[in-house]
Amino acid sequence: MHPFAIATAADAAYFPLLQGLVRSIRALPQGAGVPITVLDLGLGAEDRRWLTGEGARLAVPGWDHPFDRPMPEYFKAMVSRPHLPNHVPDAAVILWLDADCWVQDWSAIELLLAGAAATGFAIVPELDRAYTPFYDGAPYAHHLHDWYKACFDEDTARRLFAYPLLNCGVFAARRDAPHWALWARLLADSLRRTVLFVSEQVALNLALRTGGLPFSQLPARCNWICFRATPFGSADGRMLLEPELPHAPLGILHLAGYPLPRKQDPLTLSTPDGGAVTRPLSHAPPPGTPHATVEEALGRAFALYQQGKPEESGRLCRAILSASPDQPAAAFLLGVVEFSLGRQEDSRRHFALAVALQPDLADAFSNLALLERHARPRLAATLIRRALRLQPDALLFTRLGTLLRDERRGGEALEAHRRALALQPDSADAWRESAHTMRAAKRLAHAAQGYDHAHRLAPERTESLCDRLFASLSICDWRTHEETCRQLLDVIDRDRGVVLPLLSLLIGTSPAQQDRAARRFHREAVGPVPPAAAPRRPLLPGGRLNIAYLSADFHDHATAHLTAELFELHDRARFSIFGYSYGEDDGSPMRRRLEAGFDRFRDLRQADPDTVATLCAEDGIHILVDLKGYTQNARLTLLARRLAPIQVAYLGYPGPLGAELLDYAIGDRIVTPPEHQPFYRERLVRMPDSYQVNDRRRPTDAPMPTRAACGLPVEGVVFCAFHAAFKIAPALFALWMRILRRVPAGTLWLLDAGSDATANLRMEAARHGVEPARLIFAAPRPQAEHLARYRLADLALDSFPYTGHTTTSDALWMGAPVLTLHGGTFASSVAASLLHAAGLPETVTGSVAEYEERAVQLAGQPATLAGFRRRLEAGRSTSPLFDSPRFTRHLERAFQTMWDRHAAGLPPEAFTVEPS
């Protein structure tokens, strides 16, 4: 075994510097025969031949510490250092020298070896007087504090940041020293928290400063960090000297901190007698790209990106990083470019590299957070906080508030928004996101005020006007309703801004207007990038079609209450059924039932679009059914990724999507008649009965409460309208009040939407001449108890223009007749479709006047209402609306027709499913 060996590492880019290191060692008499081991991180064939000729041994390291994401190959050098005894098997002492070092005086090597022999580990502290130029003059201790905290915790940072950093670019240690194991363990702990370009140094410093193990601290000339303080040149230019002690040659020159091209650049140095000499800061520099050329190349890459040429910009960035891997600006710009091209994993990797190269790059942390916000929201919040430590900024506080809101940490979210507004009170985005958080916290009046403020600051951002209307509707505050609706209809008709698609269904729009609103929203919110080409997934003869249902609502949610039995009823001889969920797991019995109802259930909350596409390919998905559309928590970027050969819109959103995202939309002859096809990019598939599936396991056995228990009068007609408050427009409420005035013994039973909504509705009732006490509010109850309340209702009054969906089928399931107005759009026709399929077309009206007259008429005909109830209760087991097996067979026939056209090479086309 050799008394000692020198170890280092390099790739092809660093090979010229490695040549300088090897030549500097071999040029000294003591270094002529010293064993040298080079960790090969990607050297070229010629590089390896040269090193072998110099007597160096090559070792190809693996990843001594596994990472959960792709990392640059040269990070192997970082994680391999605590494991050097495994890579250098034939030396009693291992002396590590970074490839950008240069041995000029062998006495430094002797000091390192002596220190290792005495204590087991020898290393050099970086000197405070050298810190001033580092990081644009910021106190170096500040960066040390941040590094220790990021890698470990605040207590560690407070204890250690004042100590000079022990630089592990040069050190010596005995093979049997206990320091290696402690260093490896602490580095592994650190890398589980974060990955920094100084992670291994931070871990080593913690090991040496707090591990209780002795170590030797050597003078700075054993590892002179040139970047921190420019050395002197000797009078003849042959030696570099320490500025404080110009008679003392530097033992080991270390070019840490220089960009790679500058490490090969000549530099003008002062001499002790006041003269100057120009010489390179490397032992034998090969020709290299001057630093100015790298800066020019970065400028050119940025200009290309600004000119809309991301591919060219990316190629130039990759060329820069190939020649000079330590360029954080190039890594950052490449991350931006990859993101703009939809390559999220590549973007994430390059932003991570930028952070590793420059840990104080706030924008890189912020952009990483954007990439992680869906898949790993807690990590995203941590990254945003890290960016905020570096650069307090209103936009970053706003993003943090949004992430915390999504994590249901409302108090923290509101505090983040408060700080954003304190920094930038004129930011429309900050006001809007703050209002979103107020809305999530059920502080709807405050939310409406915030949206109004955002709209006044940026009137061209018409989304805020939509948000204000929605918040106002949710508390039944209609003071500006008519004027706001007029403005939004004008926005749609003149295409002068965004109207949120779901809101467009609430304000009396036509199918053409809904299509225009959806197209503009998709263009602005999802982007103009056309969806990817459909993947080719042939179906073998006799094989099963793989159907994936995609939703955020696979938990205790209205969509789940409708669809749960559908997933269970599919014919497994012909279809394999997959559940793709990107919403919460609420732990409810419904969630467990849904998980069991699919052949395979995938939780995609942590998956980005590329990962989801990979999973779809692994599962061989032929048809993807989206159950969301433009509803809360939808991830439309997944649809744009084109996950399956056929993509279908179903159930979640009752209107056009305005984009080439899906091939088909499932409707029926009432909600999507043939004349609506011009307003849909999707081809319309008309089911023979209603488009809506229902679950026959919906509970019916909860005890019926008494009227008194529900706060209802013992006598009189009970009209129920268990709709979300935002569906109650002033014109609809006025209609209901006219009905109550004409039915003096009538009561209107509504869902309790909070104290603000209750107060506003009672005030409106009084304004219409109706005693406020005739409005009764039903508190939220579990599904079974809520459904049982329908048995107390004589007649359910439907909403308009957004009619009841699950609300209507719930009422019909429990035998309560529903009075509806059949409108001219999908959303305004759903209840009509359900009533026809339930066998009760008599309660479908064609005008507001007919609705009013029919309600008053039925209120005076208890026998007719009782007959309707008996018909509905009998139809619970016979009507097409609740015949779930029949519906499932019809839907499967639709899927098969879609696939047969696709397999024949035919484009999607509208069709009607014939009844069984």
CSV table of N, CA, C and O in Angstrom, one decimal, residues 753-798:
chain,number,residue,atom,x,y,z
A,753,ALA,N,-76.3,29.2,3.1
A,753,ALA,CA,-75.0,29.5,2.4
A,753,ALA,C,-74.2,30.5,3.3
A,753,ALA,O,-73.3,31.2,2.7
A,754,GLY,N,-74.5,30.6,4.5
A,754,GLY,CA,-73.8,31.6,5.4
A,754,GLY,C,-74.6,32.8,5.8
A,754,GLY,O,-75.6,33.1,5.2
A,755,SER,N,-74.1,33.5,6.8
A,755,SER,CA,-74.9,34.6,7.4
A,755,SER,C,-75.1,35.7,6.4
A,755,SER,O,-76.2,36.3,6.3
A,756,ASP,N,-74.1,36.0,5.6
A,756,ASP,CA,-74.2,37.1,4.6
A,756,ASP,C,-75.3,36.8,3.6
A,756,ASP,O,-76.2,37.7,3.3
A,757,ALA,N,-75.3,35.6,3.0
A,757,ALA,CA,-76.3,35.2,2.0
A,757,ALA,C,-77.7,35.2,2.7
A,757,ALA,O,-78.6,35.7,2.1
A,758,THR,N,-77.8,34.7,3.9
A,758,THR,CA,-79.1,34.6,4.5
A,758,THR,C,-79.6,36.0,4.7
A,758,THR,O,-80.8,36.3,4.5
A,759,ALA,N,-78.8,36.9,5.2
A,759,ALA,CA,-79.3,38.3,5.5
A,759,ALA,C,-79.7,38.9,4.2
A,759,ALA,O,-80.7,39.6,4.1
A,760,ASN,N,-78.9,38.8,3.1
A,760,ASN,CA,-79.2,39.4,1.9
A,760,ASN,C,-80.5,38.9,1.3
A,760,ASN,O,-81.3,39.6,0.7
A,761,LEU,N,-80.7,37.5,1.3
A,761,LEU,CA,-82.0,37.0,0.8
A,761,LEU,C,-83.2,37.4,1.6
A,761,LEU,O,-84.3,37.7,1.0
A,762,ARG,N,-83.1,37.5,2.9
A,762,ARG,CA,-84.2,37.9,3.7
A,762,ARG,C,-84.5,39.4,3.4
A,762,ARG,O,-85.7,39.8,3.3
A,763,MET,N,-83.5,40.2,3.2
A,763,MET,CA,-83.7,41.6,2.8
A,763,MET,C,-84.4,41.7,1.5
A,763,MET,O,-85.3,42.5,1.3
A,764,GLU,N,-83.9,40.9,0.5
A,764,GLU,CA,-84.5,40.9,-0.8
A,764,GLU,C,-86.0,40.4,-0.8
A,764,GLU,O,-86.9,40.9,-1.5
A,765,ALA,N,-86.3,39.4,0.1
A,765,ALA,CA,-87.7,38.9,0.2
A,765,ALA,C,-88.6,40.1,0.7
A,765,ALA,O,-89.7,40.3,0.2
A,766,ALA,N,-88.1,40.8,1.7
A,766,ALA,CA,-88.9,41.9,2.2
A,766,ALA,C,-89.1,43.0,1.1
A,766,ALA,O,-90.2,43.5,1.0
A,767,ARG,N,-88.1,43.2,0.3
A,767,ARG,CA,-88.2,44.2,-0.7
A,767,ARG,C,-89.2,43.8,-1.8
A,767,ARG,O,-89.9,44.6,-2.4
A,768,HIS,N,-89.4,42.5,-1.9
A,768,HIS,CA,-90.4,41.9,-2.9
A,768,HIS,C,-91.8,41.8,-2.2
A,768,HIS,O,-92.7,41.2,-2.8
A,769,GLY,N,-91.9,42.2,-1.0
A,769,GLY,CA,-93.2,42.1,-0.3
A,769,GLY,C,-93.5,40.8,0.3
A,769,GLY,O,-94.7,40.4,0.5
A,770,VAL,N,-92.5,40.0,0.6
A,770,VAL,CA,-92.6,38.7,1.2
A,770,VAL,C,-92.0,38.7,2.6
A,770,VAL,O,-90.9,39.2,2.8
A,771,GLU,N,-92.8,38.1,3.5
A,771,GLU,CA,-92.3,38.1,4.9
A,771,GLU,C,-91.0,37.2,4.9
A,771,GLU,O,-91.0,36.1,4.5
A,772,PRO,N,-89.9,37.8,5.4
A,772,PRO,CA,-88.6,37.1,5.4
A,772,PRO,C,-88.6,35.8,6.2
A,772,PRO,O,-87.9,34.8,5.8
A,773,ALA,N,-89.5,35.7,7.1
A,773,ALA,CA,-89.6,34.4,7.9
A,773,ALA,C,-90.1,33.3,7.0
A,773,ALA,O,-90.0,32.1,7.4
A,774,ARG,N,-90.7,33.5,5.9
A,774,ARG,CA,-91.1,32.5,5.0
A,774,ARG,C,-90.0,31.8,4.2
A,774,ARG,O,-90.2,30.8,3.5
A,775,LEU,N,-88.8,32.3,4.4
A,775,LEU,CA,-87.5,31.7,3.9
A,775,LEU,C,-86.9,30.9,5.0
A,775,LEU,O,-86.6,31.4,6.1
A,776,ILE,N,-86.8,29.6,4.8
A,776,ILE,CA,-86.2,28.7,5.8
A,776,ILE,C,-84.9,28.2,5.2
A,776,ILE,O,-84.8,27.8,4.0
A,777,PHE,N,-83.9,28.1,6.1
A,777,PHE,CA,-82.5,27.7,5.6
A,777,PHE,C,-82.1,26.4,6.2
A,777,PHE,O,-82.2,26.2,7.4
A,778,ALA,N,-81.7,25.5,5.3
A,778,ALA,CA,-81.3,24.1,5.7
A,778,ALA,C,-79.8,24.1,5.9
A,778,ALA,O,-79.1,24.4,5.0
A,779,ALA,N,-79.4,23.6,7.1
A,779,ALA,CA,-78.0,23.5,7.4
A,779,ALA,C,-77.4,22.3,6.7
A,779,ALA,O,-78.1,21.4,6.3
A,780,PRO,N,-76.1,22.4,6.4
A,780,PRO,CA,-75.4,21.2,5.8
A,780,PRO,C,-75.6,20.0,6.6
A,780,PRO,O,-75.5,20.0,7.8
A,781,ARG,N,-75.8,18.9,5.9
A,781,ARG,CA,-75.9,17.6,6.6
A,781,ARG,C,-75.2,16.5,5.7
A,781,ARG,O,-75.0,16.7,4.5
A,782,PRO,N,-74.8,15.4,6.3
A,782,PRO,CA,-74.3,14.2,5.5
A,782,PRO,C,-75.3,13.9,4.5
A,782,PRO,O,-76.5,14.1,4.6
A,783,GLN,N,-74.8,13.2,3.4
A,783,GLN,CA,-75.6,12.9,2.2
A,783,GLN,C,-77.0,12.2,2.6
A,783,GLN,O,-78.0,12.7,2.1
A,784,ALA,N,-76.9,11.2,3.4
A,784,ALA,CA,-78.1,10.4,3.7
A,784,ALA,C,-79.2,11.3,4.4
A,784,ALA,O,-80.4,11.3,4.0
A,785,GLU,N,-78.7,12.1,5.3
A,785,GLU,CA,-79.7,13.0,6.1
A,785,GLU,C,-80.2,14.1,5.1
A,785,GLU,O,-81.4,14.5,5.2
A,786,HIS,N,-79.3,14.6,4.3
A,786,HIS,CA,-79.8,15.6,3.4
A,786,HIS,C,-80.8,15.1,2.4
A,786,HIS,O,-81.9,15.7,2.2
A,787,LEU,N,-80.6,13.9,1.8
A,787,LEU,CA,-81.5,13.4,0.9
A,787,LEU,C,-82.9,13.1,1.6
A,787,LEU,O,-84.0,13.3,1.0
A,788,ALA,N,-82.9,12.7,2.8
A,788,ALA,CA,-84.1,12.4,3.6
A,788,ALA,C,-85.0,13.6,3.7
A,788,ALA,O,-86.2,13.5,3.7
A,789,ARG,N,-84.4,14.8,3.7
A,789,ARG,CA,-85.2,16.1,3.8
A,789,ARG,C,-86.1,16.3,2.6
A,789,ARG,O,-87.1,17.0,2.7
A,790,TYR,N,-85.7,15.7,1.4
A,790,TYR,CA,-86.5,15.9,0.2
A,790,TYR,C,-88.0,15.4,0.4
A,790,TYR,O,-88.9,15.8,-0.3
A,791,ARG,N,-88.1,14.4,1.3
A,791,ARG,CA,-89.4,13.8,1.6
A,791,ARG,C,-90.4,14.8,2.2
A,791,ARG,O,-91.6,14.6,2.1
A,792,LEU,N,-89.9,15.9,2.7
A,792,LEU,CA,-90.7,17.0,3.3
A,792,LEU,C,-91.1,18.0,2.3
A,792,LEU,O,-92.0,18.8,2.6
A,793,ALA,N,-90.5,18.0,1.1
A,793,ALA,CA,-90.8,19.0,0.1
A,793,ALA,C,-91.9,18.6,-0.8
A,793,ALA,O,-92.0,17.5,-1.2
A,794,ASP,N,-92.8,19.6,-1.0
A,794,ASP,CA,-93.9,19.3,-2.0
A,794,ASP,C,-93.5,19.5,-3.4
A,794,ASP,O,-93.9,18.7,-4.3
A,795,LEU,N,-92.7,20.5,-3.7
A,795,LEU,CA,-92.2,20.7,-5.1
A,795,LEU,C,-90.9,21.4,-5.0
A,795,LEU,O,-90.6,22.4,-4.3
A,796,ALA,N,-89.9,20.9,-5.8
A,796,ALA,CA,-88.6,21.5,-5.9
A,796,ALA,C,-88.6,22.5,-7.0
A,796,ALA,O,-89.0,22.1,-8.1
A,797,LEU,N,-88.1,23.7,-6.8
A,797,LEU,CA,-88.0,24.7,-7.8
A,797,LEU,C,-86.6,24.7,-8.3
A,797,LEU,O,-85.6,24.9,-7.6
A,798,ASP,N,-86.5,24.6,-9.6
A,798,ASP,CA,-85.2,24.5,-10.2
A,798,ASP,C,-84.6,25.9,-10.4
A,798,ASP,O,-85.3,26.9,-10.4
